[in-house]
PDB file of C-alpha atoms in Angstrom:
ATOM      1  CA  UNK L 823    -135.425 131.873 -73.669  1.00  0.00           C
ATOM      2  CA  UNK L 824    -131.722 131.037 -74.332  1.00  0.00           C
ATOM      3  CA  UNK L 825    -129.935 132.502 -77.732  1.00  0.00           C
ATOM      4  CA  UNK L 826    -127.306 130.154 -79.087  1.00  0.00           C
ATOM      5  CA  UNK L 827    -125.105 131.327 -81.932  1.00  0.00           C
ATOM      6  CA  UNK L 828    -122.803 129.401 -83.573  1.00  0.00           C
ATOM      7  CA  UNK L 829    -119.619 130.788 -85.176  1.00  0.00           C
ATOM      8  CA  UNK L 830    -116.122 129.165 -87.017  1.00  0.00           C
ATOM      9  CA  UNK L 831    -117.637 127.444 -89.919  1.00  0.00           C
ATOM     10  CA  UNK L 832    -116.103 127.795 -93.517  1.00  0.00           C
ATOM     11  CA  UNK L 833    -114.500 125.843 -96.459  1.00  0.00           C
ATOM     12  CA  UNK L 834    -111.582 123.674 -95.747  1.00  0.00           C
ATOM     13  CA  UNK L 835    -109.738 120.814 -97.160  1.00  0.00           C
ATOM     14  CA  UNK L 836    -110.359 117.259 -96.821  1.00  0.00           C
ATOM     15  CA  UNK L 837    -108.100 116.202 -94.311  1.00  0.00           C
ATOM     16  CA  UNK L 838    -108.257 119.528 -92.577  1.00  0.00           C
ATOM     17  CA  UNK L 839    -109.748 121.285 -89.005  1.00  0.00           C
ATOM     18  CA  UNK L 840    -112.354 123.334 -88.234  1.00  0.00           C
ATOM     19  CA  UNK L 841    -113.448 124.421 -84.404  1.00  0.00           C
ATOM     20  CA  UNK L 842    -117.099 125.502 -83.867  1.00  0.00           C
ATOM     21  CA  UNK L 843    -118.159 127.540 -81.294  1.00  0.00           C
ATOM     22  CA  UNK L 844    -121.558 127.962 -79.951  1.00  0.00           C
ATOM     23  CA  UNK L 845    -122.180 130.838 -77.469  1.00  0.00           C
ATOM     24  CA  UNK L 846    -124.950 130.515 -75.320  1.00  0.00           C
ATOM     25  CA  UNK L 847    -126.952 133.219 -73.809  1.00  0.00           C
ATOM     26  CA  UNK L 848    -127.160 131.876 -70.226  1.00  0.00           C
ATOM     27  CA  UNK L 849    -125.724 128.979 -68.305  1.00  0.00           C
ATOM     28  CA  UNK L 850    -125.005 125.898 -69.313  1.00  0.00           C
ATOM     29  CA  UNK L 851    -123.631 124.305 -66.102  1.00  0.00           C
ATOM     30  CA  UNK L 852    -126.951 122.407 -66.182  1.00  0.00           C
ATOM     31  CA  UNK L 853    -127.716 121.874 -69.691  1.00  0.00           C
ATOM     32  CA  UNK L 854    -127.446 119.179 -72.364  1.00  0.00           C
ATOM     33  CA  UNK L 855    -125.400 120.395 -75.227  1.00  0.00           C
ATOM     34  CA  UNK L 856    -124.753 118.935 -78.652  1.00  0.00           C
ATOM     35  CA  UNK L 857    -124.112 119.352 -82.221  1.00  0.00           C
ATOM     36  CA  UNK L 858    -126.368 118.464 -85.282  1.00  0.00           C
ATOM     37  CA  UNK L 859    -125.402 118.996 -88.901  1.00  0.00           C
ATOM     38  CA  UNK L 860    -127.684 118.246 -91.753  1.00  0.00           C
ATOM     39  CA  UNK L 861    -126.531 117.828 -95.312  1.00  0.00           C
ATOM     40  CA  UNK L 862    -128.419 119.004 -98.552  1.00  0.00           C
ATOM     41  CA  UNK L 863    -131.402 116.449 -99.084  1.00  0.00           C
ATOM     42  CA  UNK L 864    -131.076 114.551 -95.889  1.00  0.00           C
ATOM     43  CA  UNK L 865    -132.617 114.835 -92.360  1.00  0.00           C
ATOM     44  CA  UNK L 866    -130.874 116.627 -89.671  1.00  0.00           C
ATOM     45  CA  UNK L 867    -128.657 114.233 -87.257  1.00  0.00           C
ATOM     46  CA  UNK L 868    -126.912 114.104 -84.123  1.00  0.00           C
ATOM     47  CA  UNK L 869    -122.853 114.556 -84.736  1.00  0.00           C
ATOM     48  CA  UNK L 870    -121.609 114.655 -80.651  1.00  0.00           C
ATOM     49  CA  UNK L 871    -123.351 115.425 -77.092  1.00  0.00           C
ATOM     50  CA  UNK L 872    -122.508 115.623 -73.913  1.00  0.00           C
ATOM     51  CA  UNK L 873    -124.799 115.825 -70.960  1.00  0.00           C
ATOM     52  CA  UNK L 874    -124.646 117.565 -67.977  1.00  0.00           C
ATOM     53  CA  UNK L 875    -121.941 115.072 -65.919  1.00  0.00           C
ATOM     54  CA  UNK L 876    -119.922 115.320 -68.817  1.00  0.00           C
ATOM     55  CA  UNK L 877    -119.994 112.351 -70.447  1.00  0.00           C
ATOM     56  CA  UNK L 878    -120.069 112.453 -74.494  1.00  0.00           C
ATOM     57  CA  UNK L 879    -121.514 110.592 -76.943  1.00  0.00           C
ATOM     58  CA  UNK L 880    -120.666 110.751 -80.607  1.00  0.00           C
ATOM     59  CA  UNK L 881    -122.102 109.745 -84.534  1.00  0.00           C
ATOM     60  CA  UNK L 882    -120.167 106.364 -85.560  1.00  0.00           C
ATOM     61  CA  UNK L 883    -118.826 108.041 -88.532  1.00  0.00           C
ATOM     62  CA  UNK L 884    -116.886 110.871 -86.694  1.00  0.00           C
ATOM     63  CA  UNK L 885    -115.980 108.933 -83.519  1.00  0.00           C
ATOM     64  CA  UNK L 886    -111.829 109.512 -83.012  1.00  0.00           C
ATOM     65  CA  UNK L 887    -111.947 112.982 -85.293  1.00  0.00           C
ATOM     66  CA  UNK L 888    -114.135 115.151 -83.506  1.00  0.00           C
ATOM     67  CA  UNK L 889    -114.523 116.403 -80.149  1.00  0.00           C
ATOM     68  CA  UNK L 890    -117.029 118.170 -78.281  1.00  0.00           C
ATOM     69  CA  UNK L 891    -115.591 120.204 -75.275  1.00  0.00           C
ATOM     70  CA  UNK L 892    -117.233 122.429 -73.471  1.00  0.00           C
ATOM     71  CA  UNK L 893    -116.364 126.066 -71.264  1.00  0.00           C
ATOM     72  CA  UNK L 894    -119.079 126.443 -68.773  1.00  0.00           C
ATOM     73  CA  UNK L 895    -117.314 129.759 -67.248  1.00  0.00           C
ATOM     74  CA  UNK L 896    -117.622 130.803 -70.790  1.00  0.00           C
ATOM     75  CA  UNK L 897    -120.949 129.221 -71.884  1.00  0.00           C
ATOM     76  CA  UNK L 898    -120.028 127.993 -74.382  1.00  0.00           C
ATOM     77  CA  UNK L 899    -119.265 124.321 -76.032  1.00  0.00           C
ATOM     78  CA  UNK L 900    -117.138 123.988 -79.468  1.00  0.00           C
ATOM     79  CA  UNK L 901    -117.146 121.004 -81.867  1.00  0.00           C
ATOM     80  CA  UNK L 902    -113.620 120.407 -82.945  1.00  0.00           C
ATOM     81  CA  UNK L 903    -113.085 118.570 -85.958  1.00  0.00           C
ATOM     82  CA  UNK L 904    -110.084 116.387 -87.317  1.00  0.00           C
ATOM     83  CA  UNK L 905    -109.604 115.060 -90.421  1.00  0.00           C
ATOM     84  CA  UNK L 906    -112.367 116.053 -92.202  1.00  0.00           C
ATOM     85  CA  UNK L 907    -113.953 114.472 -95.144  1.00  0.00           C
ATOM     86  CA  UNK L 908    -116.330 115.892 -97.966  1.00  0.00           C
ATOM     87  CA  UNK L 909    -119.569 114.150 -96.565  1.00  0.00           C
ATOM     88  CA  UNK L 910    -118.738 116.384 -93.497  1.00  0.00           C
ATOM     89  CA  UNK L 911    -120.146 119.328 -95.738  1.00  0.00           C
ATOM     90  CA  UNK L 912    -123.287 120.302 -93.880  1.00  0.00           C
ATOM     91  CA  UNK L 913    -124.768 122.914 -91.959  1.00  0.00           C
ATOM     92  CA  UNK L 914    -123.278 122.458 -88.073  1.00  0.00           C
ATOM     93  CA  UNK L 915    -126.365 123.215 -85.423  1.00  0.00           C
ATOM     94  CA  UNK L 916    -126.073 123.933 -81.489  1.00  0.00           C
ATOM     95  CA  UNK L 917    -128.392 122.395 -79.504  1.00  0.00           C
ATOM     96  CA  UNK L 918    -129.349 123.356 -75.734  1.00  0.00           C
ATOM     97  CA  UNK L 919    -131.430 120.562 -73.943  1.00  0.00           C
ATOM     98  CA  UNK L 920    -132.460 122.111 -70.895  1.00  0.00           C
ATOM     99  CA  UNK L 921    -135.353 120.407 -68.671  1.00  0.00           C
ATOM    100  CA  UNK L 922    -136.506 118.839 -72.028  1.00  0.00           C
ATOM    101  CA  UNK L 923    -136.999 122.594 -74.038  1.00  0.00           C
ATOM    102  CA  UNK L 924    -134.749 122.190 -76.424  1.00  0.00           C
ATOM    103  CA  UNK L 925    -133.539 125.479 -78.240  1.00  0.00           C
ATOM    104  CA  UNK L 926    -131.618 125.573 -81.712  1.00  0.00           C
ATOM    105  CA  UNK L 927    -128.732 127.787 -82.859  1.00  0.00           C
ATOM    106  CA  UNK L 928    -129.429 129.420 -86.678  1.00  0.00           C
ATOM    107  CA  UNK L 929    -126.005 127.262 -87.987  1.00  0.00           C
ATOM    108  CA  UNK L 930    -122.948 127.647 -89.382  1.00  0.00           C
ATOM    109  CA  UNK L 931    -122.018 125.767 -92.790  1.00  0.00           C
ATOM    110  CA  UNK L 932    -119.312 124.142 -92.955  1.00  0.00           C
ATOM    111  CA  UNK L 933    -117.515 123.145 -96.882  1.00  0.00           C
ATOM    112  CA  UNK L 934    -115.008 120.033 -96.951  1.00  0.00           C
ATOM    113  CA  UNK L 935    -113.599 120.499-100.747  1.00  0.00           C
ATOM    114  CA  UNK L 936    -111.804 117.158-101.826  1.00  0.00           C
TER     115      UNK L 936
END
């Protein structure tokens, strides 16, 4: 069973940062990370991922303002993101893929005021 808990969420300004963390319990040299985020009324939906080689993929509509690095000494991947808009409001999810189990972080909300 890994624990993932996410942390760095808040109320900004459009226009502004915000760097998530998610802090995983064990390893995740060998894991599939990413970030979800679902809105009020809508499904939940992939925002960035990277694999285990380290290649990333990202949602269209954030591609060039967020980022999705990743500490594997410190188990822990981070969502930063740029120039954020009002439809960015949502609640941010962690997500560990491991040998197809996939676990889920609680969430962190995150505000973008205009």
């Amino acid at each position: 069973q890994v624990q993932l808990v996410e942390s760095g969420g808040g109320l900004v300004q459009a226009g502004g940062s915000l760097k998530l963390s998610c802090a995983a319990s064990g390893s995740i040299l060998s894991t599939n990370m990413g970030w979800y985020r679902q809105a009020p009324g809508k499904q939940r939906e992939m925002v960035a991922a990277i694999i285990i080689a380290g290649s990333t993929n990202y949602a269209d509509s954030v591609k060039g303002r967020f980022t999705i690095p990743k500490d594997n000494a410190k188990n822990t991947v981070y969502l930063q993101m740029n120039s954020l808009k009002p439809e960015n409001t949502a609640i941010y999810y962690c997500n560990d893929d491991r040998w197809s189990v996939e676990y889920w972080g609680k969430g962190t909300l995150v505000t973008v005021s205009s």
